[in-house]
JSON list of C-alpha atoms in Angstrom, two decimals:
[
{"chain": "A", "resi": 1, "resn": "MET", "atom": "CA", "xyz": [-11.95, -3.72, 7.94]},
{"chain": "A", "resi": 2, "resn": "LYS", "atom": "CA", "xyz": [-9.39, -6.44, 7.21]},
{"chain": "A", "resi": 3, "resn": "ASP", "atom": "CA", "xyz": [-11.56, -7.74, 4.35]},
{"chain": "A", "resi": 4, "resn": "VAL", "atom": "CA", "xyz": [-12.06, -4.23, 2.91]},
{"chain": "A", "resi": 5, "resn": "VAL", "atom": "CA", "xyz": [-8.34, -3.43, 2.63]},
{"chain": "A", "resi": 6, "resn": "LYS", "atom": "CA", "xyz": [-7.57, -6.88, 1.21]},
{"chain": "A", "resi": 7, "resn": "LYS", "atom": "CA", "xyz": [-10.28, -6.54, -1.45]},
{"chain": "A", "resi": 8, "resn": "GLN", "atom": "CA", "xyz": [-9.05, -3.07, -2.51]},
{"chain": "A", "resi": 9, "resn": "VAL", "atom": "CA", "xyz": [-5.43, -4.18, -2.78]},
{"chain": "A", "resi": 10, "resn": "ASP", "atom": "CA", "xyz": [-6.27, -7.43, -4.58]},
{"chain": "A", "resi": 11, "resn": "GLU", "atom": "CA", "xyz": [-8.37, -5.53, -7.16]},
{"chain": "A", "resi": 12, "resn": "ILE", "atom": "CA", "xyz": [-5.61, -3.02, -7.85]},
{"chain": "A", "resi": 13, "resn": "VAL", "atom": "CA", "xyz": [-2.86, -5.67, -8.09]},
{"chain": "A", "resi": 14, "resn": "ALA", "atom": "CA", "xyz": [-4.98, -7.66, -10.58]},
{"chain": "A", "resi": 15, "resn": "ALA", "atom": "CA", "xyz": [-5.62, -4.51, -12.64]},
{"chain": "A", "resi": 16, "resn": "ILE", "atom": "CA", "xyz": [-1.94, -3.49, -12.69]},
{"chain": "A", "resi": 17, "resn": "ASP", "atom": "CA", "xyz": [-0.90, -7.06, -13.52]},
{"chain": "A", "resi": 18, "resn": "GLY", "atom": "CA", "xyz": [-3.46, -6.82, -16.34]},
{"chain": "A", "resi": 19, "resn": "GLY", "atom": "CA", "xyz": [-1.83, -3.72, -17.81]},
{"chain": "A", "resi": 20, "resn": "LYS", "atom": "CA", "xyz": [-3.24, -0.69, -15.98]},
{"chain": "A", "resi": 21, "resn": "LYS", "atom": "CA", "xyz": [-0.85, 2.03, -14.83]},
{"chain": "A", "resi": 22, "resn": "PRO", "atom": "CA", "xyz": [-0.48, 2.87, -11.11]},
{"chain": "A", "resi": 23, "resn": "GLU", "atom": "CA", "xyz": [-1.46, 6.51, -11.75]},
{"chain": "A", "resi": 24, "resn": "GLU", "atom": "CA", "xyz": [-4.91, 5.31, -12.83]},
{"chain": "A", "resi": 25, "resn": "PHE", "atom": "CA", "xyz": [-5.57, 4.57, -9.16]},
{"chain": "A", "resi": 26, "resn": "ALA", "atom": "CA", "xyz": [-4.73, 8.05, -7.82]},
{"chain": "A", "resi": 27, "resn": "ALA", "atom": "CA", "xyz": [-8.35, 8.55, -6.71]},
{"chain": "A", "resi": 28, "resn": "TRP", "atom": "CA", "xyz": [-8.04, 5.52, -4.42]},
{"chain": "A", "resi": 29, "resn": "ALA", "atom": "CA", "xyz": [-5.64, 7.57, -2.30]},
{"chain": "A", "resi": 30, "resn": "THR", "atom": "CA", "xyz": [-8.60, 9.77, -1.31]},
{"chain": "A", "resi": 31, "resn": "LYS", "atom": "CA", "xyz": [-10.75, 6.87, -0.11]},
{"chain": "A", "resi": 32, "resn": "ASP", "atom": "CA", "xyz": [-11.07, 5.71, 3.48]},
{"chain": "A", "resi": 33, "resn": "PRO", "atom": "CA", "xyz": [-9.15, 3.51, 3.94]},
{"chain": "A", "resi": 34, "resn": "TYR", "atom": "CA", "xyz": [-6.74, 4.89, 1.37]},
{"chain": "A", "resi": 35, "resn": "VAL", "atom": "CA", "xyz": [-4.50, 2.89, -0.95]},
{"chain": "A", "resi": 36, "resn": "PHE", "atom": "CA", "xyz": [-0.83, 3.52, -1.65]},
{"chain": "A", "resi": 37, "resn": "ILE", "atom": "CA", "xyz": [1.32, 2.24, -4.48]},
{"chain": "A", "resi": 38, "resn": "MET", "atom": "CA", "xyz": [5.10, 2.42, -4.39]},
{"chain": "A", "resi": 39, "resn": "GLU", "atom": "CA", "xyz": [8.13, 1.23, -6.26]},
{"chain": "A", "resi": 40, "resn": "ALA", "atom": "CA", "xyz": [10.28, -1.43, -4.58]},
{"chain": "A", "resi": 41, "resn": "GLY", "atom": "CA", "xyz": [12.87, 1.23, -3.70]},
{"chain": "A", "resi": 42, "resn": "GLY", "atom": "CA", "xyz": [10.30, 3.29, -1.77]},
{"chain": "A", "resi": 43, "resn": "LYS", "atom": "CA", "xyz": [9.16, 6.00, -4.21]},
{"chain": "A", "resi": 44, "resn": "LEU", "atom": "CA", "xyz": [5.43, 6.55, -3.71]},
{"chain": "A", "resi": 45, "resn": "LEU", "atom": "CA", "xyz": [3.43, 6.65, -6.94]},
{"chain": "A", "resi": 46, "resn": "VAL", "atom": "CA", "xyz": [0.00, 6.86, -5.26]},
{"chain": "A", "resi": 47, "resn": "HIS", "atom": "CA", "xyz": [-0.50, 8.24, -1.72]},
{"chain": "A", "resi": 48, "resn": "PRO", "atom": "CA", "xyz": [-2.69, 10.92, -0.13]},
{"chain": "A", "resi": 49, "resn": "THR", "atom": "CA", "xyz": [0.20, 13.29, 0.65]},
{"chain": "A", "resi": 50, "resn": "LEU", "atom": "CA", "xyz": [3.59, 11.81, -0.28]},
{"chain": "A", "resi": 51, "resn": "VAL", "atom": "CA", "xyz": [3.43, 11.20, -4.06]},
{"chain": "A", "resi": 52, "resn": "GLY", "atom": "CA", "xyz": [6.92, 11.36, -5.55]},
{"chain": "A", "resi": 53, "resn": "GLU", "atom": "CA", "xyz": [8.61, 11.05, -2.18]},
{"chain": "A", "resi": 54, "resn": "SER", "atom": "CA", "xyz": [10.48, 8.05, -0.80]},
{"chain": "A", "resi": 55, "resn": "LEU", "atom": "CA", "xyz": [8.82, 6.21, 2.06]},
{"chain": "A", "resi": 56, "resn": "LYS", "atom": "CA", "xyz": [12.20, 4.63, 2.72]},
{"chain": "A", "resi": 57, "resn": "ASP", "atom": "CA", "xyz": [13.68, 8.10, 3.36]},
{"chain": "A", "resi": 58, "resn": "LYS", "atom": "CA", "xyz": [10.63, 9.52, 5.17]},
{"chain": "A", "resi": 59, "resn": "ALA", "atom": "CA", "xyz": [9.84, 6.58, 7.44]},
{"chain": "A", "resi": 60, "resn": "GLY", "atom": "CA", "xyz": [12.34, 3.74, 7.12]},
{"chain": "A", "resi": 61, "resn": "PRO", "atom": "CA", "xyz": [10.73, 1.44, 9.70]},
{"chain": "A", "resi": 62, "resn": "VAL", "atom": "CA", "xyz": [7.34, 1.78, 7.96]},
{"chain": "A", "resi": 63, "resn": "TYR", "atom": "CA", "xyz": [8.95, 1.09, 4.58]},
{"chain": "A", "resi": 64, "resn": "ASP", "atom": "CA", "xyz": [10.67, -1.99, 6.02]},
{"chain": "A", "resi": 65, "resn": "GLU", "atom": "CA", "xyz": [7.30, -3.40, 7.09]},
{"chain": "A", "resi": 66, "resn": "VAL", "atom": "CA", "xyz": [5.23, -2.66, 3.97]},
{"chain": "A", "resi": 67, "resn": "ALA", "atom": "CA", "xyz": [8.08, -3.93, 1.77]},
{"chain": "A", "resi": 68, "resn": "LYS", "atom": "CA", "xyz": [7.46, -7.36, 3.32]},
{"chain": "A", "resi": 69, "resn": "GLY", "atom": "CA", "xyz": [4.40, -7.68, 1.08]},
{"chain": "A", "resi": 70, "resn": "THR", "atom": "CA", "xyz": [4.49, -10.78, -1.10]},
{"chain": "A", "resi": 71, "resn": "PRO", "atom": "CA", "xyz": [2.84, -11.63, -4.44]},
{"chain": "A", "resi": 72, "resn": "GLU", "atom": "CA", "xyz": [0.22, -13.48, -2.37]},
{"chain": "A", "resi": 73, "resn": "GLY", "atom": "CA", "xyz": [-0.22, -10.58, 0.09]},
{"chain": "A", "resi": 74, "resn": "ALA", "atom": "CA", "xyz": [0.74, -10.19, 3.74]},
{"chain": "A", "resi": 75, "resn": "TYR", "atom": "CA", "xyz": [-0.56, -8.26, 6.73]},
{"chain": "A", "resi": 76, "resn": "VAL", "atom": "CA", "xyz": [2.08, -6.13, 8.44]},
{"chain": "A", "resi": 77, "resn": "ARG", "atom": "CA", "xyz": [2.00, -3.91, 11.52]},
{"chain": "A", "resi": 78, "resn": "TYR", "atom": "CA", "xyz": [3.78, -0.66, 12.32]},
{"chain": "A", "resi": 79, "resn": "GLU", "atom": "CA", "xyz": [3.29, 2.78, 13.89]},
{"chain": "A", "resi": 80, "resn": "TRP", "atom": "CA", "xyz": [2.49, 5.83, 11.76]},
{"chain": "A", "resi": 81, "resn": "GLY", "atom": "CA", "xyz": [1.86, 9.24, 13.28]},
{"chain": "A", "resi": 82, "resn": "GLY", "atom": "CA", "xyz": [1.54, 7.73, 16.74]},
{"chain": "A", "resi": 83, "resn": "ALA", "atom": "CA", "xyz": [-1.16, 5.24, 15.66]},
{"chain": "A", "resi": 84, "resn": "LYS", "atom": "CA", "xyz": [-0.78, 1.47, 15.45]},
{"chain": "A", "resi": 85, "resn": "LYS", "atom": "CA", "xyz": [-1.57, 0.35, 11.89]},
{"chain": "A", "resi": 86, "resn": "CYS", "atom": "CA", "xyz": [-2.36, -2.95, 10.23]},
{"chain": "A", "resi": 87, "resn": "THR", "atom": "CA", "xyz": [-1.70, -2.89, 6.48]},
{"chain": "A", "resi": 88, "resn": "TYR", "atom": "CA", "xyz": [-2.30, -5.47, 3.79]},
{"chain": "A", "resi": 89, "resn": "SER", "atom": "CA", "xyz": [0.68, -5.25, 1.43]},
{"chain": "A", "resi": 90, "resn": "ARG", "atom": "CA", "xyz": [1.02, -7.09, -1.87]},
{"chain": "A", "resi": 91, "resn": "LYS", "atom": "CA", "xyz": [3.48, -7.05, -4.77]},
{"chain": "A", "resi": 92, "resn": "THR", "atom": "CA", "xyz": [2.51, -6.86, -8.41]},
{"chain": "A", "resi": 93, "resn": "LYS", "atom": "CA", "xyz": [4.20, -9.04, -11.05]},
{"chain": "A", "resi": 94, "resn": "GLY", "atom": "CA", "xyz": [6.35, -6.01, -11.91]},
{"chain": "A", "resi": 95, "resn": "GLY", "atom": "CA", "xyz": [7.47, -5.55, -8.29]},
{"chain": "A", "resi": 96, "resn": "LEU", "atom": "CA", "xyz": [5.32, -2.57, -7.27]},
{"chain": "A", "resi": 97, "resn": "ILE", "atom": "CA", "xyz": [4.01, -2.65, -3.71]},
{"chain": "A", "resi": 98, "resn": "VAL", "atom": "CA", "xyz": [0.30, -1.96, -3.22]},
{"chain": "A", "resi": 99, "resn": "GLY", "atom": "CA", "xyz": [-1.09, -1.51, 0.26]},
{"chain": "A", "resi": 100, "resn": "SER", "atom": "CA", "xyz": [-4.01, -0.34, 2.33]},
{"chain": "A", "resi": 101, "resn": "GLY", "atom": "CA", "xyz": [-4.44, -0.34, 6.07]},
{"chain": "A", "resi": 102, "resn": "TYR", "atom": "CA", "xyz": [-6.35, 0.76, 9.10]},
{"chain": "A", "resi": 103, "resn": "ASN", "atom": "CA", "xyz": [-5.72, 1.89, 12.65]},
{"chain": "A", "resi": 104, "resn": "GLU", "atom": "CA", "xyz": [-5.88, -0.90, 15.20]}
]
C-alpha cells in the first residue's frame, strides 16, 4: 500500500507543478485510498468530506503531522477516527500539501 499512496501523490504533485489546478483532482478523493490536497494553512481543497474546512481547526494534531510533508515527500503517522494511519505527504512548488494514506 505504501507504494500505491506514494505513486498517487507523486503523480498529482507533478501535475500541479506542471500547471493543473487542485480542483481537477476532486475525483481522487473518492478513490481508495483517497487523496487530499490542502493549503499550507490547513484549508482542504480536495478531501472526501471536509472540502473548504480547515484541517488545522478540525484536527490540529493531524494537521501538524501532514504539514511535515516536504517537496521530496515524507511518511507521517497519526490517529484519525481511532485508527492508526500512515500518510505520504508532499509539498508542491506552490506550497500546497498533497497526501494519501492507509490504516496500519
